[in-house]
C-alpha positions as a LaTeX table, in Angstrom:
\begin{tabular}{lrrr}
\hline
Residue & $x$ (\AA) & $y$ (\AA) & $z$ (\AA) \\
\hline
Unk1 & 49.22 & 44.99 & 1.75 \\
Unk2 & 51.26 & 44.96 & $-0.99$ \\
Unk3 & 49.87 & 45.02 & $-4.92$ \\
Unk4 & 52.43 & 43.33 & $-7.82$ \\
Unk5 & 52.08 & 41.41 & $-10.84$ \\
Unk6 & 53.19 & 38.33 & $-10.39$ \\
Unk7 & 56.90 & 37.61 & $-10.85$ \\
Unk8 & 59.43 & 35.49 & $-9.24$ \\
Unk9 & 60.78 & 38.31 & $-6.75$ \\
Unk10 & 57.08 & 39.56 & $-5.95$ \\
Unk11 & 56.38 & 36.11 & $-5.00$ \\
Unk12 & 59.54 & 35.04 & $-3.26$ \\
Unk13 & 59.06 & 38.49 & $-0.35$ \\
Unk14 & 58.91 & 37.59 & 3.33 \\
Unk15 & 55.09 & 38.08 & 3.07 \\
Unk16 & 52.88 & 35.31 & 4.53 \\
Unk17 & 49.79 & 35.21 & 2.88 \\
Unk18 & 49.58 & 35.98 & $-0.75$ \\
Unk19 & 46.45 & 36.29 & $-3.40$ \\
Unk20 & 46.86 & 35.35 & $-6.66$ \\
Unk21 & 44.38 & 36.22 & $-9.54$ \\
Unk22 & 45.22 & 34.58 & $-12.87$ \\
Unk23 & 44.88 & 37.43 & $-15.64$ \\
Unk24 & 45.25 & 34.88 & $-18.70$ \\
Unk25 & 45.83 & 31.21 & $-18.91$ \\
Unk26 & 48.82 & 29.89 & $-17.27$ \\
Unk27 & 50.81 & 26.86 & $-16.44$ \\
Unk28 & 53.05 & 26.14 & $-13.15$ \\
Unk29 & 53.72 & 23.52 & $-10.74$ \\
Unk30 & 52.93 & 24.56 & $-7.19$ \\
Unk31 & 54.12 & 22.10 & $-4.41$ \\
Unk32 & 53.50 & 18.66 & $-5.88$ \\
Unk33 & 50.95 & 19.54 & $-8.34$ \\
Unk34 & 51.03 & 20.97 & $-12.02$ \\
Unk35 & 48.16 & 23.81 & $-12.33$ \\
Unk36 & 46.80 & 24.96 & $-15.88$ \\
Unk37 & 44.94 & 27.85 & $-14.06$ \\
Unk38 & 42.43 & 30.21 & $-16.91$ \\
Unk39 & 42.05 & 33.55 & $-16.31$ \\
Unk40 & 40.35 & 34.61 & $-13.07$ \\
Unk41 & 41.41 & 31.34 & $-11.19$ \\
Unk42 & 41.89 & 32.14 & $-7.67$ \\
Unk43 & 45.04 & 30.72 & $-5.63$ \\
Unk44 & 45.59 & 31.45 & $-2.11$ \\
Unk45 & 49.40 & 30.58 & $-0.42$ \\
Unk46 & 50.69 & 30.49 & 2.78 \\
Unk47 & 54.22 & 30.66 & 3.41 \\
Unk48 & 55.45 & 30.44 & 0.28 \\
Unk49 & 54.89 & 26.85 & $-1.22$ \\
Unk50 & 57.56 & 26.27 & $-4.03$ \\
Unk51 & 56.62 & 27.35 & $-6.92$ \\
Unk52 & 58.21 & 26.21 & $-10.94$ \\
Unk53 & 57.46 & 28.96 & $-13.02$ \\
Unk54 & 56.27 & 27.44 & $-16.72$ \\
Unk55 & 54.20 & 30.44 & $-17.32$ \\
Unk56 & 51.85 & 32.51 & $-15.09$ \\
Unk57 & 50.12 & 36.03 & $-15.86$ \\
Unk58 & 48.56 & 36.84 & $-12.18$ \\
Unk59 & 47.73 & 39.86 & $-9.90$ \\
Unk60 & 50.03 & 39.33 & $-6.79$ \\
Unk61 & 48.36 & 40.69 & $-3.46$ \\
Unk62 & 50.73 & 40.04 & $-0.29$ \\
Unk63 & 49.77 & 40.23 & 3.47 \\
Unk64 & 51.92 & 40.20 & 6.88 \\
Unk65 & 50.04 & 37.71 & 9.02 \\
Unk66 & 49.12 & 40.24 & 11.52 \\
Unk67 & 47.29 & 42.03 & 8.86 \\
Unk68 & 45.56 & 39.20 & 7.73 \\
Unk69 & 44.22 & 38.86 & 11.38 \\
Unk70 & 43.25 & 42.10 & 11.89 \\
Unk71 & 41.33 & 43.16 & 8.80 \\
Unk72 & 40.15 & 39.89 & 7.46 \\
Unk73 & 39.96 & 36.84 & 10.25 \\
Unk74 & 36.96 & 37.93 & 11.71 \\
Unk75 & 34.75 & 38.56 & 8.89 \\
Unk76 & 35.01 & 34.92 & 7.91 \\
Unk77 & 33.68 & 32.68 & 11.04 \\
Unk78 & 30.63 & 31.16 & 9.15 \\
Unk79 & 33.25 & 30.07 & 6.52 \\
Unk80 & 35.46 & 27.26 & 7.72 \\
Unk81 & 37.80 & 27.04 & 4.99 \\
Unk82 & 38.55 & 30.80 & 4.57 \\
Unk83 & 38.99 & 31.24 & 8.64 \\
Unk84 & 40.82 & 28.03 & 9.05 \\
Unk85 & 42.94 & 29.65 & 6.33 \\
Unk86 & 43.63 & 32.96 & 8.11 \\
Unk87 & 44.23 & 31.10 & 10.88 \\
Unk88 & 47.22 & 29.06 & 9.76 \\
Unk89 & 50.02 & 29.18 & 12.34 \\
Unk90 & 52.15 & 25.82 & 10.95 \\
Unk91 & 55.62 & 26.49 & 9.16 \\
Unk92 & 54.68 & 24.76 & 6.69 \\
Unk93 & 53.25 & 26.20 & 3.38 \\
Unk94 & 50.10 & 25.38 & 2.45 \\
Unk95 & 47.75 & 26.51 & $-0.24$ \\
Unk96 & 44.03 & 26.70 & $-2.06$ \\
Unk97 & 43.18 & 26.60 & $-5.31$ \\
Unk98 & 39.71 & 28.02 & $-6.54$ \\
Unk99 & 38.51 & 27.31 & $-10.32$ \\
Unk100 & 36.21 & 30.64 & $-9.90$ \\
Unk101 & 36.59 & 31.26 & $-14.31$ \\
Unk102 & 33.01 & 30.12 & $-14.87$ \\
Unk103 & 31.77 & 32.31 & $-12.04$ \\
Unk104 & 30.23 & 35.73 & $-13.66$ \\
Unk105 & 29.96 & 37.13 & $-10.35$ \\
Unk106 & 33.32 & 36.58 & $-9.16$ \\
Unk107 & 35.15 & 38.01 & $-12.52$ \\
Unk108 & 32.87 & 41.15 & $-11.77$ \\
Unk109 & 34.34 & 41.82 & $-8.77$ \\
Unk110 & 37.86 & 41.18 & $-9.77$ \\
Unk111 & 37.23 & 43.57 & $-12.81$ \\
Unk112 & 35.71 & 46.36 & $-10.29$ \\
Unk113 & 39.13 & 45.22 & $-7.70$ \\
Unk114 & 41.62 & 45.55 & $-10.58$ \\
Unk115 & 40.47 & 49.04 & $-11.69$ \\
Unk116 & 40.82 & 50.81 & $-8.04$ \\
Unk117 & 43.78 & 51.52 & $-6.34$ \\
Unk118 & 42.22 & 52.82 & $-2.96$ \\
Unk119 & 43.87 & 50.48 & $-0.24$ \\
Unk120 & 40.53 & 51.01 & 1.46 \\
Unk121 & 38.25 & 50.08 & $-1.49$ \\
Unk122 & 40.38 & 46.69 & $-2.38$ \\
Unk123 & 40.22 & 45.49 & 1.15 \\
Unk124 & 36.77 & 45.88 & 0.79 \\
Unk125 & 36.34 & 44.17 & $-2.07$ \\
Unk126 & 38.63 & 41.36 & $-1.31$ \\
Unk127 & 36.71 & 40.74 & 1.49 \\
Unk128 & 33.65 & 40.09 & $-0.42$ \\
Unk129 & 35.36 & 38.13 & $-2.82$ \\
Unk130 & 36.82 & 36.04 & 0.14 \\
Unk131 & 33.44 & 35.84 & 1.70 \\
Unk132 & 32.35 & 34.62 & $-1.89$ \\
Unk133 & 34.64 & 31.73 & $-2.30$ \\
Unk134 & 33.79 & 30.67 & 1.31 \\
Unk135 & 30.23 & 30.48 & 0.66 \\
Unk136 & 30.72 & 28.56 & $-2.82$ \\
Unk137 & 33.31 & 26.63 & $-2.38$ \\
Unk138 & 31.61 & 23.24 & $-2.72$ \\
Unk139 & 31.87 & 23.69 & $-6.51$ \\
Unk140 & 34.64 & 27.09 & $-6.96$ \\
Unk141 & 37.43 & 24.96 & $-4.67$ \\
Unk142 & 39.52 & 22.47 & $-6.19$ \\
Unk143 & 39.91 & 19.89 & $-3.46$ \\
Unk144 & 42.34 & 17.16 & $-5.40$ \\
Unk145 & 44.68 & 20.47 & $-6.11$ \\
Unk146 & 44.57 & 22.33 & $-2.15$ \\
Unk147 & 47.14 & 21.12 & $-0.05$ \\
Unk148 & 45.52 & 22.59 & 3.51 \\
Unk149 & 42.02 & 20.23 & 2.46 \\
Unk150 & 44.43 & 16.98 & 3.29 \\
Unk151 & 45.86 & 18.32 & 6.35 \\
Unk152 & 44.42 & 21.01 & 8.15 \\
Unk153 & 41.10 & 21.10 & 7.16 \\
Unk154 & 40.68 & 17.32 & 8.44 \\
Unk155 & 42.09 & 18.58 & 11.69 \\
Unk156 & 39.61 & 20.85 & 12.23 \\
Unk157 & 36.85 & 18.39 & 10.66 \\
Unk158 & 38.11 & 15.49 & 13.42 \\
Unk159 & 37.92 & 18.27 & 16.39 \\
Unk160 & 34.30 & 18.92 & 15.17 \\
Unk161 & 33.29 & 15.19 & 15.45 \\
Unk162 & 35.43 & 14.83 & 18.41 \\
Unk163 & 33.54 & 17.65 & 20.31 \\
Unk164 & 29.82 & 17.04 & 19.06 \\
Unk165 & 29.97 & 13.08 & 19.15 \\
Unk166 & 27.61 & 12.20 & 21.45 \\
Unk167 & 24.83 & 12.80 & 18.95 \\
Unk168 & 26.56 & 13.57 & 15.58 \\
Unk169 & 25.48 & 12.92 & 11.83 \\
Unk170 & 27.20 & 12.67 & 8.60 \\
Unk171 & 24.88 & 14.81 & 7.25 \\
Unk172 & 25.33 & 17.50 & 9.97 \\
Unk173 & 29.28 & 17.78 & 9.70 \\
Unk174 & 28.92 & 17.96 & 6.09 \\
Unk175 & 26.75 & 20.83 & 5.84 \\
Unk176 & 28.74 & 22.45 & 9.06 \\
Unk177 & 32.21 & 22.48 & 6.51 \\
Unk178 & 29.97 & 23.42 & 3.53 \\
Unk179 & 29.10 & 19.91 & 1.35 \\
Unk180 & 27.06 & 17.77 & 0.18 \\
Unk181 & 26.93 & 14.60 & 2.41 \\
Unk182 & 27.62 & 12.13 & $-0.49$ \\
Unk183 & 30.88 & 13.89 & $-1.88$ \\
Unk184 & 31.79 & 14.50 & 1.55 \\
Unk185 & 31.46 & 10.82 & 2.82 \\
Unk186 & 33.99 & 10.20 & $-0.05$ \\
Unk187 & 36.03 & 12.89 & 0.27 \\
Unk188 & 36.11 & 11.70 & 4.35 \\
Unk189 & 37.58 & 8.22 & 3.37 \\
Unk190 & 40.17 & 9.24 & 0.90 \\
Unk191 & 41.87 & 11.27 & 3.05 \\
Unk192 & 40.65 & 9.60 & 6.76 \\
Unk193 & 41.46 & 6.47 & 5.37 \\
Unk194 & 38.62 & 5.26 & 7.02 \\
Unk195 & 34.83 & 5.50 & 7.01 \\
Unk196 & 32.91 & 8.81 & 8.67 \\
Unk197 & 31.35 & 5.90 & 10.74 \\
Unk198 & 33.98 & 4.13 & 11.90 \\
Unk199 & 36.15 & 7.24 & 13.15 \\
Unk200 & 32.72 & 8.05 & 15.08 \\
Unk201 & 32.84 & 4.91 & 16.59 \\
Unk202 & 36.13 & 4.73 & 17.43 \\
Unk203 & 35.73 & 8.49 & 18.81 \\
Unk204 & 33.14 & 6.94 & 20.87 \\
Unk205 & 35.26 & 4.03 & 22.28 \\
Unk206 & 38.22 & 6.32 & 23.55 \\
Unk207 & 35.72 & 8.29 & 25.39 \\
Unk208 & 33.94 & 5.07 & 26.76 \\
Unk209 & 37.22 & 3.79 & 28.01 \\
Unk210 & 38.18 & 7.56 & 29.55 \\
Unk211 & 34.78 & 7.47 & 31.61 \\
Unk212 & 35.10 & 3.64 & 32.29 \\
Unk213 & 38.71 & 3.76 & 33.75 \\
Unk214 & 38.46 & 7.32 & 35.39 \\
Unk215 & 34.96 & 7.12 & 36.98 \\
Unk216 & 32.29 & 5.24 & 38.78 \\
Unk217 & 29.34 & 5.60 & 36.23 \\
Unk218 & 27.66 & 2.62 & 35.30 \\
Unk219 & 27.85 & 1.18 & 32.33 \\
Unk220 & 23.92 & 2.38 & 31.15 \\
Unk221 & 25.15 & 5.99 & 32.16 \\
Unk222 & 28.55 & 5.76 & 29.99 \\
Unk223 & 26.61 & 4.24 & 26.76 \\
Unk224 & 24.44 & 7.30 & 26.72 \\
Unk225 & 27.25 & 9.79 & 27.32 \\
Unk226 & 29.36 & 8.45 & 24.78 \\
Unk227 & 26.04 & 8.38 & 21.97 \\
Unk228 & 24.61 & 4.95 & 22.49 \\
Unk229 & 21.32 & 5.00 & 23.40 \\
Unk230 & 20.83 & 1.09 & 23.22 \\
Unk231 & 22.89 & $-0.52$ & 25.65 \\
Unk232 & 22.90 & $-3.23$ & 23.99 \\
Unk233 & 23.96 & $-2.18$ & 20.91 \\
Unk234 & 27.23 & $-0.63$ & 23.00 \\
Unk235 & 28.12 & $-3.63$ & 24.52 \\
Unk236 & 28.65 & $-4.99$ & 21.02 \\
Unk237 & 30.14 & $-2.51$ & 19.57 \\
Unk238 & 32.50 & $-2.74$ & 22.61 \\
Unk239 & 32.79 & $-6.33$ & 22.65 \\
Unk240 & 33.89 & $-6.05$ & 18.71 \\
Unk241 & 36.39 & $-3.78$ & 19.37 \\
Unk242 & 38.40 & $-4.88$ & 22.68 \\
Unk243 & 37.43 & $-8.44$ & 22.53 \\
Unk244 & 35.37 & $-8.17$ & 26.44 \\
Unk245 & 32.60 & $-6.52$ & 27.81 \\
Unk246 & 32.83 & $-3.37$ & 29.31 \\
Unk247 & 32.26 & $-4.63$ & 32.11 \\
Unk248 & 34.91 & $-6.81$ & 32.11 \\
Unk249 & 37.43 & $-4.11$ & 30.90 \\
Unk250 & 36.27 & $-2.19$ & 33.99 \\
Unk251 & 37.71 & $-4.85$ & 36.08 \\
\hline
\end{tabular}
């Protein structure tokens, strides 16, 4: 770990990870977006995303990737966003952007974290802070301004559905990645493109055509192991969809 203020050769190092703390309010374009951070914004980058420098007071803290894994991955599993973070592998860069000013607690910890200088002691208290901004981030993250929320986040959001579809809600995925299920059913078609309940159903579909081409299950048995209890309702959802019956397709 490496402790700087921020400055264009701190930020430009071979480091992968990197922890910004705004110390007074600033102004810069990162990737596509112009940021007017205030003092104790948080901003977390991976691999570097261009930065335009217009004006930026910030605490710099760098990390190799294998640090990052070691000391920090695993204290973060019940927080999606801060472990899908830490888990980054892509060559891309990618970022997150936290409007933590208005959070008392938060600046209280960054206070205590500026005024030690015990490697020890920081990691500690970054970790809490991390652990923080995972827990919160419903209302600290800004989701319009974090690159990784329109790419990898959804990626891991689409696995979930993929691998609990069968008997899925909404309302369950949303409070599995931490929101509220109205802003997340909006924040789901922004970036899906599509509804929450139309990528389940088409989810559903590609599985129902798996089992119906690569096994002899009837087509009761495949309804229910794809998440349709009503047969019925499956063979119109089917029918909708690929213009035949199951059945048919079968053939």
């Amino acid at each position: 770990m490496i402790i700087n203020e921020f400055n264009t050769d701190s930020y430009l190092d071979s480091f992968d990870y990197k922890f910004l703390i705004v110390t007074s309010p600033s102004a810069f374009k990162i990737g596509n977006d112009m940021i007017y951070p205030k003092k104790y914004d948080i901003i977390f980058t991976y691999k570097t995303p261009k930065i335009e420098i217009v004006n930026i007071d910030a605490k710099l803290y760098s990390f190799k990737n294998e640090f990052c894994k070691k000391y920090f991955l695993q204290n973060f599993t019940n927080y999606p966003i801060i472990y899908d973070f830490f888990s980054l592998n892509s060559k891309s860069p990618e970022y997150l952007y936290f409007k933590t000013s208005n959070s008392k607690e938060i600046q209280e910890l960054i206070e205590i974290t500026f005024k030690n200088d015990e490697e020890f002691i920081i990691l500690n208290l970054l970790n809490i802070i991390f652990a923080k901004l995972g827990k919160e981030h419903t209302t600290l993250l800004s989701k319009i301004e974090s690159s990784m929320l329109k790419e990898h986040l959804l990626g891991s959001i689409i696995k979930y559905i993929d691998e609990n579809s069968k008997h899925i809600t909404l309302e369950e995925v949303a409070k599995t990645f931490g929101y509220h299920p109205a802003y997340f059913s909006k924040f789901f078609k922004k970036y899906m493109k599509t509804s929450f309940k139309d990528m389940l159903k088409e989810i559903r579909l590609e599985k129902a055509i798996k089992y119906i081409s690569e096994t002899n299950f009837s087509i009761k048995t495949i309804s229910k192991e794809v998440g349709y209890d009503d047969v019925n309702h499956f063979y119109k959802v089917f029918k909708d969809k690929y213009k035949c019956t199951p059945k048919n397709y079968k053939k």
